Coordinates of C-alpha atoms in Angstrom, one line a residue:
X1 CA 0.0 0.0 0.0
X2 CA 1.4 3.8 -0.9
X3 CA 2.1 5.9 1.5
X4 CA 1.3 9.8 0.8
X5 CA 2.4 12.6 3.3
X6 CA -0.4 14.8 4.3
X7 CA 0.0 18.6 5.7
X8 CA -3.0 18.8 7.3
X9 CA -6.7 17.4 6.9
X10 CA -9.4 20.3 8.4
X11 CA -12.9 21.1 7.7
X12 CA -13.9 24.9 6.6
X13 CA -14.9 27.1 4.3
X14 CA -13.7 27.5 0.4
X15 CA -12.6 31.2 0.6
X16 CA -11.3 31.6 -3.0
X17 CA -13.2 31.5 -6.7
X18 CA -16.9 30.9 -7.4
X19 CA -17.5 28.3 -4.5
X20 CA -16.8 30.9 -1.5
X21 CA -18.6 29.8 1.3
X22 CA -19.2 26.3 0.8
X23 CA -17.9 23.8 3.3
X24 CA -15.4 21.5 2.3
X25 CA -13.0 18.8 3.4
X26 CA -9.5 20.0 3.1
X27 CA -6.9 17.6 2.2
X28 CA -3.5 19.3 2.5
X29 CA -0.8 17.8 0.4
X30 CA 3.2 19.2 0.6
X31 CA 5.9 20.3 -1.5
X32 CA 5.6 22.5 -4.6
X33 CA 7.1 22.9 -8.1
X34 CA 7.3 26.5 -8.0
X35 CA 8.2 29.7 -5.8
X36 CA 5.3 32.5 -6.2
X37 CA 6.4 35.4 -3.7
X38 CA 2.7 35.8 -2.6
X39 CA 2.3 32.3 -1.6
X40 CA 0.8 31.7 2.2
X41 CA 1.8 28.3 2.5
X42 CA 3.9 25.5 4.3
X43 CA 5.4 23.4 1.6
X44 CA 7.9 21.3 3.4
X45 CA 6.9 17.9 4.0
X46 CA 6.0 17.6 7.4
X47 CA 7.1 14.8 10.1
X48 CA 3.5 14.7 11.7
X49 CA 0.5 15.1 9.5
X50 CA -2.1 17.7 11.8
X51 CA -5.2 16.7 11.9
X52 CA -8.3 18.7 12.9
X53 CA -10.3 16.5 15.3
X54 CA -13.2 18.7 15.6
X55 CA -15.0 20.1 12.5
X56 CA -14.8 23.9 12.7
X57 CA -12.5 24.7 15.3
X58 CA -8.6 24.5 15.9
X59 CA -8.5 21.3 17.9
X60 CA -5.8 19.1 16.6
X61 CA -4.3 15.7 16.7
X62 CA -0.8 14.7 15.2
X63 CA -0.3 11.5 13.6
X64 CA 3.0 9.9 12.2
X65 CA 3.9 11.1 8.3
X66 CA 3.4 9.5 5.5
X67 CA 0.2 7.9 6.0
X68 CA -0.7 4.7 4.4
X69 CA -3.8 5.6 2.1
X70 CA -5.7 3.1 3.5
X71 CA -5.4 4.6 7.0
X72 CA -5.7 7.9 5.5
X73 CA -9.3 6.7 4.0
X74 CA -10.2 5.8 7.5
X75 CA -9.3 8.9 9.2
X76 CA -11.3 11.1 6.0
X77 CA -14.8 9.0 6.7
X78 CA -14.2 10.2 10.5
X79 CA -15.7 13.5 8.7
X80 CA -19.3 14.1 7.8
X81 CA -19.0 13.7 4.3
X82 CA -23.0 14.6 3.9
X83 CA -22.0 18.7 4.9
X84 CA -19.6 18.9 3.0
X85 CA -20.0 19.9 -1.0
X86 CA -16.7 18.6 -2.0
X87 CA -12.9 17.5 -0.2
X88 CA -10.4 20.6 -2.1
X89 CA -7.4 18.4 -2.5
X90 CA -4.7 21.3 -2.6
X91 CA -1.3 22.3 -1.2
X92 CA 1.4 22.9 -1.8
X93 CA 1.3 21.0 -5.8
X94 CA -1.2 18.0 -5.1
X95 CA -0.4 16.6 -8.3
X96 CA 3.1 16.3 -7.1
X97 CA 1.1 13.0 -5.6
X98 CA -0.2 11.7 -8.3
X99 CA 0.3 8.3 -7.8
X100 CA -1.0 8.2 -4.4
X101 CA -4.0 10.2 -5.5
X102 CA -4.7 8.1 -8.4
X103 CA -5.1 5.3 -5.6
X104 CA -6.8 7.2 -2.9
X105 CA -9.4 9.5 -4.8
X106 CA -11.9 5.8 -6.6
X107 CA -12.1 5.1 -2.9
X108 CA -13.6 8.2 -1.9
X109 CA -15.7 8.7 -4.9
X110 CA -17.3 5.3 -4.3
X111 CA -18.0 7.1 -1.1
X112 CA -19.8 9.6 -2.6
X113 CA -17.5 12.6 -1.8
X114 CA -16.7 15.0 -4.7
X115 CA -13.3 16.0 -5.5
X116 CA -11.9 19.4 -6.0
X117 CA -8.6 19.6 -7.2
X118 CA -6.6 23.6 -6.8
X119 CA -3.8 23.8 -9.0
X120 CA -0.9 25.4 -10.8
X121 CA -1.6 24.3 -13.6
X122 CA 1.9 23.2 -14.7
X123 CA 1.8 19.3 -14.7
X124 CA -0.6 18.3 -17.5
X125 CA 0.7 14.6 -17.7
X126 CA 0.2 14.4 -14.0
X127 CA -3.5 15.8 -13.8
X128 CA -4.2 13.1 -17.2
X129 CA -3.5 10.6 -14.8
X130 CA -6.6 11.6 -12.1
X131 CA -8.9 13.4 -14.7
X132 CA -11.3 10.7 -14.2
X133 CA -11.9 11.1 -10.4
X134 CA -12.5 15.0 -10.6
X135 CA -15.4 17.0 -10.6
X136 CA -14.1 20.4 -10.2
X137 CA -10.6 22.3 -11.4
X138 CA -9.4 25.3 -9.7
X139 CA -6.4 26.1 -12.0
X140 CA -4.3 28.7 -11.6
X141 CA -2.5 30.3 -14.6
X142 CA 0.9 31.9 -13.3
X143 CA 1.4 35.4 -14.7
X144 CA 5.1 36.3 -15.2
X145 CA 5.6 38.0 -11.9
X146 CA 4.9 34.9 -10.2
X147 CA 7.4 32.6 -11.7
X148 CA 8.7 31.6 -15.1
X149 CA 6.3 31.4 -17.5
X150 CA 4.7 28.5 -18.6
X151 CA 1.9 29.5 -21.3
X152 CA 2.5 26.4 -23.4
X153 CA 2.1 24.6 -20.5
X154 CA -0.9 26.1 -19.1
X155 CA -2.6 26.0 -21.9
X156 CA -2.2 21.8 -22.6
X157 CA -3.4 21.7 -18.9
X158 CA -6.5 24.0 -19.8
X159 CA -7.4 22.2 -22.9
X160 CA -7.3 18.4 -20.7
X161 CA -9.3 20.6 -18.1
X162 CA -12.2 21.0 -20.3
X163 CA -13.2 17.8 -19.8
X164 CA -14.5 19.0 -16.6
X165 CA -15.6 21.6 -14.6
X166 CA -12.8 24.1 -14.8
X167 CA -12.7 27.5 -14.0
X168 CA -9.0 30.1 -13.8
X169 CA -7.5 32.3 -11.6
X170 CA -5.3 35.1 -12.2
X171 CA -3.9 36.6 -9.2
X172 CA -3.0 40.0 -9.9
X173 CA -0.7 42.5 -7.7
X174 CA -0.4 46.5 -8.3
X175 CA 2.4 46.0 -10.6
X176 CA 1.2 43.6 -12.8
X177 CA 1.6 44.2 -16.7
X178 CA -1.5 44.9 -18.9
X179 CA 0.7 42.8 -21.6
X180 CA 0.6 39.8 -19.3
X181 CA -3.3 40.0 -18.7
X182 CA -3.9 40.2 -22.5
X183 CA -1.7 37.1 -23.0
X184 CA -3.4 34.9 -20.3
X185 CA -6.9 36.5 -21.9
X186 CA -5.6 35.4 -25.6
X187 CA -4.9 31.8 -24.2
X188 CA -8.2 30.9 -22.3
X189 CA -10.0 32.1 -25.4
X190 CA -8.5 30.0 -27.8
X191 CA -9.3 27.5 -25.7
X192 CA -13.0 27.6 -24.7
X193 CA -14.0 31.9 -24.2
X194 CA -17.0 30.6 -22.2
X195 CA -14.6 29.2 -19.1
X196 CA -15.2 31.1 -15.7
X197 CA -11.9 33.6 -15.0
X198 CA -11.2 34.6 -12.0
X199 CA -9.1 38.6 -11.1
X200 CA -7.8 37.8 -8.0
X201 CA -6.5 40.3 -5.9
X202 CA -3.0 39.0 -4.1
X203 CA -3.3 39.5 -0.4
X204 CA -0.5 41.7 0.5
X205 CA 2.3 40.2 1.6
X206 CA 5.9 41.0 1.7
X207 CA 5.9 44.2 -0.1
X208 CA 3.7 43.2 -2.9
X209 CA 0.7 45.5 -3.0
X210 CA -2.8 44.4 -4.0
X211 CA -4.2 45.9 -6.9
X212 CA -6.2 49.5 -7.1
X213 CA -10.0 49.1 -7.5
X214 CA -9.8 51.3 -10.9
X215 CA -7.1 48.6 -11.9
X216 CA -9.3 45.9 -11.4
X217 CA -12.6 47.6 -13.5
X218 CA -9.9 48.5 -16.0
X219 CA -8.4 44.6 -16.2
X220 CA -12.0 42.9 -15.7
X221 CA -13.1 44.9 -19.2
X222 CA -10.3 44.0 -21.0
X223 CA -10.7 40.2 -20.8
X224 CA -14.6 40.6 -20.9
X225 CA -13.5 41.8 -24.3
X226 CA -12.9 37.9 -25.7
X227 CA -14.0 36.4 -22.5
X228 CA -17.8 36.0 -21.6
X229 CA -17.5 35.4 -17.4
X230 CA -15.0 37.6 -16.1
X231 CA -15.1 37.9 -11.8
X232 CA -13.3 40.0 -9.2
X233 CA -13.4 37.8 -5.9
X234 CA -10.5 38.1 -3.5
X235 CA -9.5 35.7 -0.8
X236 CA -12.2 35.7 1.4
X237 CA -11.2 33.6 4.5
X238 CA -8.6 35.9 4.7
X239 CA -11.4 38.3 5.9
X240 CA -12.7 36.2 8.8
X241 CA -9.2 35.4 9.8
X242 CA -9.0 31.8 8.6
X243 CA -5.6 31.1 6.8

């Protein structure tokens, strides 16, 4: 049986994209292949995996890392799966895992949990290999300020996407360049121009400043110019303190 180290399994709200306030089952995974400055957080594998024993609050329980996935499938059902609209399997990279979560998510899905996958968007191969098990994509595309570019690469992972739900998110910071913007625009239109995009403000953090509000109008009507759903929605847990 694999193995799969965890960073944390908690129940809470979805605080980012068109599913903000829904309750989901958060399943944690380490490690990233990228560095985005904005990014808040932990990526290192951990040596315990934290595990909230109460639904809703901050009570915790460590358990030895990795986990076994059938253990790991055990400690999931100890959740109410019937509250909660989907588990967000996120990170870090989740599809880092891939071959743990190509074991792991059939077993859930039999249970009747949907999965939501939050991504960068860079590993198409990787995502090819759990397609089938997803219900929802959260994929990020990374604008140039985050990291290298990878345009070819998100737009193969777009294109696979399509097969299901699939909306994108662009976060944006004050200084981010129009010619970017128009670039990511260009790529999710040739693609499907009907797929949700998401403006999302970065949260401020080490010195990079969240865009103006006239940016934002002036962005949001550019790429409603080949795109037909075009939202603002920032990260809203960040409101209500939840991180």
């Amino acid at each position: 049986m694999l193995n799969l180290p965890v960073t944390e399994i908690f129940s809470s709200i979805q605080g980012e994209g068109p599913y903000v306030g829904v309750r989901q089952l958060f399943l944690r995974l380490p490690m990233c292949n990228l560095v985005c400055p904005y990014c808040d957080t932990e990526t290192k594998v951990p040596g315990q995996l934290r595990v909230e024993k109460v639904p809703g609050t901050r009570i915790f329980s460590m358990m030895d890392n990795p986990i076994p996935i059938d253990k790991l499938l055990d400690l999931l059902q100890t959740f109410d799966f019937s509250m909660h609209h989907s588990l967000s399997v996120t990170g870090g990279e989740p599809l880092l895992w891939a071959d743990e979560l190509q074991v792991l998510l059939p077993l859930l899905k039999e249970k009747g949990l949907k999965i939501y996958l939050e991504t960068n968007g860079t590993l198409p191969e990787q995502l090819f290999q759990i397609l089938p098990m997803l219900d929802v994509i959260s994929m990020d595309i990374k604008l140039p300020f985050a990291s290298k570019t990878f345009w070819d690469v998100h737009e193969s992972f777009l294109r696979y996407s399509t097969q299901k739900e699939v909306f994108v998110k662009l976060v944006v910071n004050q200084d981010t360049p129009l010619n970017d913007l128009q670039y990511a625009c260009d790529l999710i239109a040739r693609v499907d121009p009907s797929i949700l995009t998401i403006l999302q403000p970065v949260t401020p953090v080490q010195g990079i400043l969240a865009p103006k509000p006239m940016q934002l109008l002036k962005w949001q009507s550019l790429l409603l110019e080949k795109l037909v759903n075009v939202r603002v929605i920032p990260q809203t847990h960040v409101f209500i303190g939840q991180l």
